[in-house]
Tab-separated table of C-alpha atoms in Angstrom:
chain	number	residue	atom	x	y	z
A	16	GLY	CA	-198.608	-11.042	-4.839
A	17	GLN	CA	-201.448	-12.102	-7.090
A	18	GLN	CA	-203.862	-9.395	-8.183
A	19	LEU	CA	-206.783	-9.480	-10.568
A	20	ASN	CA	-206.837	-7.299	-13.683
A	21	GLN	CA	-209.362	-4.499	-13.473
A	22	SER	CA	-210.288	-2.068	-16.223
A	23	PRO	CA	-210.435	0.748	-16.746
A	24	GLN	CA	-207.815	2.025	-14.288
A	25	SER	CA	-209.665	5.316	-13.955
A	26	MET	CA	-212.823	6.973	-15.236
A	27	PHE	CA	-213.870	10.616	-15.386
A	28	ILE	CA	-217.591	10.942	-16.042
A	29	GLN	CA	-220.380	13.460	-15.760
A	30	GLU	CA	-223.087	13.170	-13.154
A	31	GLY	CA	-226.003	11.128	-14.492
A	32	GLU	CA	-223.922	8.939	-16.774
A	33	ASP	CA	-223.768	5.172	-16.476
A	34	VAL	CA	-220.485	3.429	-15.610
A	35	SER	CA	-219.154	-0.029	-16.426
A	36	MET	CA	-216.038	-1.701	-15.118
A	37	ASN	CA	-214.783	-5.257	-15.240
A	38	CYS	CA	-212.381	-7.660	-13.629
A	39	THR	CA	-210.627	-10.697	-15.114
A	40	SER	CA	-208.625	-13.532	-13.655
A	41	SER	CA	-206.559	-16.450	-14.880
A	42	SER	CA	-208.069	-18.498	-12.040
A	43	ILE	CA	-211.610	-19.763	-11.507
A	44	PHE	CA	-213.341	-18.349	-8.442
A	45	ASN	CA	-216.386	-19.566	-6.555
A	46	THR	CA	-217.234	-16.106	-5.224
A	47	TRP	CA	-216.844	-12.631	-6.677
A	48	LEU	CA	-217.135	-9.524	-4.526
A	49	TRP	CA	-217.193	-5.809	-5.320
A	50	TYR	CA	-215.950	-3.218	-2.804
A	51	LYS	CA	-215.772	0.582	-2.716
A	52	GLN	CA	-213.004	2.377	-0.857
A	53	ASP	CA	-213.139	6.057	0.073
A	54	PRO	CA	-209.975	8.008	0.971
A	55	GLY	CA	-208.732	7.157	4.463
A	56	GLU	CA	-211.216	4.315	4.862
A	57	GLY	CA	-211.267	0.553	4.498
A	58	PRO	CA	-213.146	-1.181	1.656
A	59	VAL	CA	-216.920	-1.493	2.032
A	60	LEU	CA	-218.743	-4.453	0.468
A	61	LEU	CA	-221.185	-3.458	-2.294
A	62	ILE	CA	-222.257	-6.732	-3.887
A	63	ALA	CA	-221.430	-10.438	-3.454
A	64	LEU	CA	-221.918	-13.034	-6.213
A	65	TYR	CA	-221.943	-16.772	-5.520
A	66	LYS	CA	-222.961	-18.514	-8.743
A	67	ALA	CA	-221.709	-18.423	-12.341
A	68	GLY	CA	-224.016	-16.299	-14.469
A	69	GLU	CA	-225.611	-14.659	-11.414
A	70	LEU	CA	-226.790	-11.076	-11.881
A	71	THR	CA	-227.329	-9.121	-8.652
A	72	SER	CA	-228.450	-5.549	-8.017
A	73	ASN	CA	-228.005	-3.224	-5.054
A	74	GLY	CA	-229.827	0.031	-5.779
A	75	ARG	CA	-228.150	1.669	-8.773
A	76	LEU	CA	-225.421	-0.988	-8.786
A	77	THR	CA	-225.606	-4.202	-10.794
A	78	ALA	CA	-222.921	-6.876	-10.901
A	79	GLN	CA	-222.574	-10.121	-12.797
A	80	PHE	CA	-220.582	-13.286	-12.132
A	81	GLY	CA	-219.105	-14.311	-15.491
A	82	ILE	CA	-220.166	-17.651	-16.930
A	83	THR	CA	-216.541	-18.813	-17.169
A	84	ARG	CA	-216.086	-17.939	-13.442
A	85	LYS	CA	-212.972	-16.003	-14.441
A	86	ASP	CA	-214.533	-12.558	-14.727
A	87	SER	CA	-217.065	-10.174	-13.262
A	88	PHE	CA	-218.672	-6.860	-14.216
A	89	LEU	CA	-219.992	-3.932	-12.199
A	90	ASN	CA	-222.357	-1.321	-13.600
A	91	ILE	CA	-223.427	1.894	-11.893
A	92	SER	CA	-226.434	3.663	-13.362
A	93	ALA	CA	-227.160	7.406	-13.167
A	94	SER	CA	-223.951	8.270	-11.308
A	95	ILE	CA	-223.985	10.849	-8.515
A	96	PRO	CA	-221.108	12.740	-6.849
A	97	SER	CA	-220.988	10.372	-3.853
A	98	ASP	CA	-220.094	7.503	-6.227
A	99	VAL	CA	-216.563	8.953	-6.314
A	100	GLY	CA	-214.008	6.514	-4.953
A	101	ILE	CA	-211.978	3.446	-5.843
A	102	TYR	CA	-213.833	0.278	-6.770
A	103	PHE	CA	-212.194	-3.087	-6.196
A	104	CYS	CA	-213.227	-6.530	-7.322
A	105	ALA	CA	-212.169	-9.503	-5.214
A	106	GLY	CA	-212.235	-13.211	-5.929
A	107	GLN	CA	-212.479	-16.066	-3.486
A	108	PHE	CA	-211.907	-19.761	-4.111
A	109	ASP	CA	-214.262	-20.820	-1.305
A	110	ASN	CA	-215.981	-18.938	1.476
A	111	THR	CA	-213.263	-19.721	3.994
A	112	ASP	CA	-210.407	-18.514	1.829
A	113	LYS	CA	-208.537	-15.261	1.537
A	114	LEU	CA	-209.723	-12.526	-0.805
A	115	ILE	CA	-207.673	-11.776	-3.913
A	116	PHE	CA	-208.232	-8.170	-4.896
A	117	GLY	CA	-208.091	-6.417	-8.233
A	118	THR	CA	-205.952	-3.410	-9.033
A	119	GLY	CA	-208.867	-1.001	-8.622
A	120	THR	CA	-210.850	1.439	-10.782
A	121	ARG	CA	-210.760	5.073	-9.679
A	122	LEU	CA	-214.032	6.857	-10.432
A	123	GLN	CA	-214.409	10.626	-10.607
A	124	VAL	CA	-217.856	12.175	-11.133
A	125	PHE	CA	-218.192	15.779	-12.246
A	126	PRO	CA	-221.393	17.797	-11.738
B	12	GLU	CA	-222.863	-2.449	17.449
B	13	THR	CA	-219.309	-1.166	17.040
B	14	GLY	CA	-217.375	-1.773	13.858
B	15	VAL	CA	-213.736	-2.760	13.424
B	16	THR	CA	-211.363	-0.300	15.092
B	17	GLN	CA	-207.648	-0.060	14.386
B	18	SER	CA	-204.883	1.791	16.174
B	19	PRO	CA	-202.898	3.827	15.640
B	20	THR	CA	-204.269	5.551	12.541
B	21	HIS	CA	-200.859	6.778	11.411
B	22	LEU	CA	-197.318	5.747	12.310
B	23	ILE	CA	-193.817	6.671	11.187
B	24	LYS	CA	-190.976	4.238	11.864
B	25	THR	CA	-187.316	3.982	10.919
B	26	ARG	CA	-185.940	1.158	8.790
B	27	GLY	CA	-184.884	-1.779	10.995
B	28	GLN	CA	-187.336	-0.965	13.783
B	29	GLN	CA	-190.246	-3.115	14.925
B	30	VAL	CA	-193.938	-2.124	14.915
B	31	THR	CA	-197.152	-3.438	16.480
B	32	LEU	CA	-200.548	-2.610	15.005
B	33	ARG	CA	-203.793	-3.330	16.848
B	34	CYS	CA	-207.294	-4.309	15.809
B	35	SER	CA	-210.541	-4.727	17.728
B	36	SER	CA	-212.993	-6.906	15.865
B	37	GLN	CA	-216.647	-6.109	15.359
B	38	SER	CA	-218.989	-7.328	18.090
B	39	GLY	CA	-219.940	-10.967	17.446
B	40	HIS	CA	-217.002	-11.616	15.098
B	41	ASN	CA	-214.390	-14.189	16.087
B	42	THR	CA	-212.079	-14.191	13.055
B	43	VAL	CA	-209.570	-11.515	12.098
B	44	SER	CA	-207.705	-11.137	8.799
B	45	TRP	CA	-204.914	-8.698	8.014
B	46	TYR	CA	-204.227	-7.131	4.622
B	47	GLN	CA	-201.447	-4.861	3.326
B	48	GLN	CA	-202.417	-2.189	0.787
B	49	ALA	CA	-199.550	-0.424	-0.956
B	50	LEU	CA	-200.261	2.951	-2.542
B	51	GLY	CA	-202.283	2.558	-5.731
B	52	GLN	CA	-202.764	-1.185	-5.268
B	53	GLY	CA	-205.456	-3.512	-4.026
B	54	PRO	CA	-205.147	-5.100	-0.576
B	55	GLN	CA	-202.904	-8.187	-0.251
B	56	PHE	CA	-203.734	-10.944	2.260
B	57	ILE	CA	-201.167	-11.317	5.062
B	58	PHE	CA	-202.806	-13.870	7.382
B	59	GLN	CA	-205.968	-14.811	9.253
B	60	TYR	CA	-206.504	-15.676	12.919
B	61	TYR	CA	-209.313	-17.893	14.216
B	62	ARG	CA	-209.586	-19.154	17.791
B	63	GLU	CA	-206.234	-17.548	18.611
B	64	GLU	CA	-204.367	-19.536	15.958
B	65	GLU	CA	-203.091	-18.637	12.498
B	66	ASN	CA	-205.554	-20.010	9.938
B	67	GLY	CA	-203.978	-19.244	6.585
B	68	ARG	CA	-201.108	-17.067	5.434
B	69	GLY	CA	-200.291	-15.117	2.293
B	70	ASN	CA	-196.936	-14.607	0.635
B	71	PHE	CA	-195.311	-12.592	3.431
B	72	PRO	CA	-192.000	-13.335	5.205
B	73	PRO	CA	-191.853	-14.615	8.817
B	74	ARG	CA	-190.993	-11.141	10.118
B	75	PHE	CA	-194.729	-10.493	9.726
B	76	SER	CA	-196.384	-12.189	12.692
B	77	GLY	CA	-199.636	-11.886	14.571
B	78	LEU	CA	-201.619	-12.694	17.645
B	79	GLN	CA	-205.275	-13.084	18.486
B	80	PHE	CA	-206.502	-12.677	22.037
B	81	PRO	CA	-209.403	-14.399	23.860
B	82	ASN	CA	-211.603	-11.333	23.238
B	83	TYR	CA	-210.886	-11.807	19.472
B	84	SER	CA	-208.844	-8.625	19.164
B	85	SER	CA	-205.614	-8.991	17.231
B	86	GLU	CA	-202.121	-7.594	16.741
B	87	LEU	CA	-199.920	-7.480	13.678
B	88	ASN	CA	-196.192	-7.319	14.383
B	89	VAL	CA	-193.557	-6.489	11.802
B	90	ASN	CA	-189.874	-6.855	12.658
B	91	ALA	CA	-186.847	-5.409	10.874
B	92	LEU	CA	-188.924	-2.868	8.967
B	93	GLU	CA	-188.031	-2.203	5.339
B	94	LEU	CA	-188.921	0.817	3.215
B	95	ASP	CA	-191.297	-1.369	1.138
B	96	ASP	CA	-193.337	-2.100	4.261
B	97	SER	CA	-194.771	1.413	3.943
B	98	ALA	CA	-198.476	0.820	3.292
B	99	LEU	CA	-202.000	0.933	4.670
B	100	TYR	CA	-202.567	-2.090	6.920
B	101	LEU	CA	-206.183	-3.197	7.028
B	102	CYS	CA	-207.819	-5.459	9.541
B	103	ALA	CA	-211.058	-7.265	8.713
B	104	SER	CA	-213.242	-9.270	11.050
B	105	SER	CA	-215.872	-11.886	10.283
B	106	PHE	CA	-217.980	-14.507	12.001
B	107	GLN	CA	-216.220	-17.888	11.840
B	108	THR	CA	-213.996	-17.991	8.789
B	109	ALA	CA	-216.748	-17.152	6.319
B	110	ASN	CA	-215.226	-14.212	4.552
B	111	TYR	CA	-218.386	-12.928	2.908
B	112	GLY	CA	-219.167	-11.404	6.282
B	113	TYR	CA	-215.966	-9.309	6.243
B	114	THR	CA	-216.030	-5.876	7.859
B	115	PHE	CA	-212.883	-3.829	7.271
B	116	GLY	CA	-211.420	-1.238	9.613
B	117	SER	CA	-210.148	2.128	8.392
B	118	GLY	CA	-206.556	0.922	8.542
B	119	THR	CA	-203.226	2.043	9.938
B	120	ARG	CA	-201.026	4.077	7.590
B	121	LEU	CA	-197.407	2.985	8.230
B	122	THR	CA	-194.555	4.997	6.786
B	123	VAL	CA	-191.013	3.592	7.029
B	124	VAL	CA	-188.212	6.113	6.545
C-alpha cells in the first residue's frame, strides 16, 4: 500500500537537543497530521495542519504544512526522555478520506 | 468519557483459520475505521464504517470484512488467514466521517503461525 517517505528513519539524541523530521509525498494533500506512537499503544494526534504554508505549535512541538502541499516538517525543541517513541506523519486528501501514513521516525532520547 | 477499546489485545491463530476482532468506539463517535500496521511500518487503511455501512475501503482483499452495530461498535473479520496477516490491527473512531477527530485504540496484536 501507499506510504509517505519519512526521514530520518531513526534518531538518537541527547536530552535538551532539538529534533527535526520531515515527510514527503508524490501526491498533494489537503491535510497533514503528525502522530506519536508509544510501544503497545495506538497513534496519538500531536498536530493537524489544514492550509499550505501553515505553521502550528503545540507546546515544544512545531509543524509546518509545505507550500507545495507535498511535504511537512515536525520540530521538537528541548527534547525530554518522554519524547521517546515513533513519530508518524499522515496525509489526507479531504477531511472525509482515509489517512495515508508515513514510514515513521523512531526517536531515542538519552539523558 | 471512555476512549476506543479493542479486544482481544493479543491473539495467535493458525494459517487458514478465521478471526474476529472487536472495537468499541469512543462515546459520541459514530464512525469507525480499521487500520493494519505491520511491524516497522505505518498503519494502512483497511476500511471505514459509518451508519452500519462500509464507507470506503483500502487495498485489501475481500477476505477482510467488517460490521458496524447500532451502538457504533465494530468488528473486523479476516478469513483464510495468511502468515502476512500478522500485524497490529488498529481501530479508530470519529464523529461523522471527519477524520481529524480520530481517536485510535491500543490495537490487537495478531500473530498467524
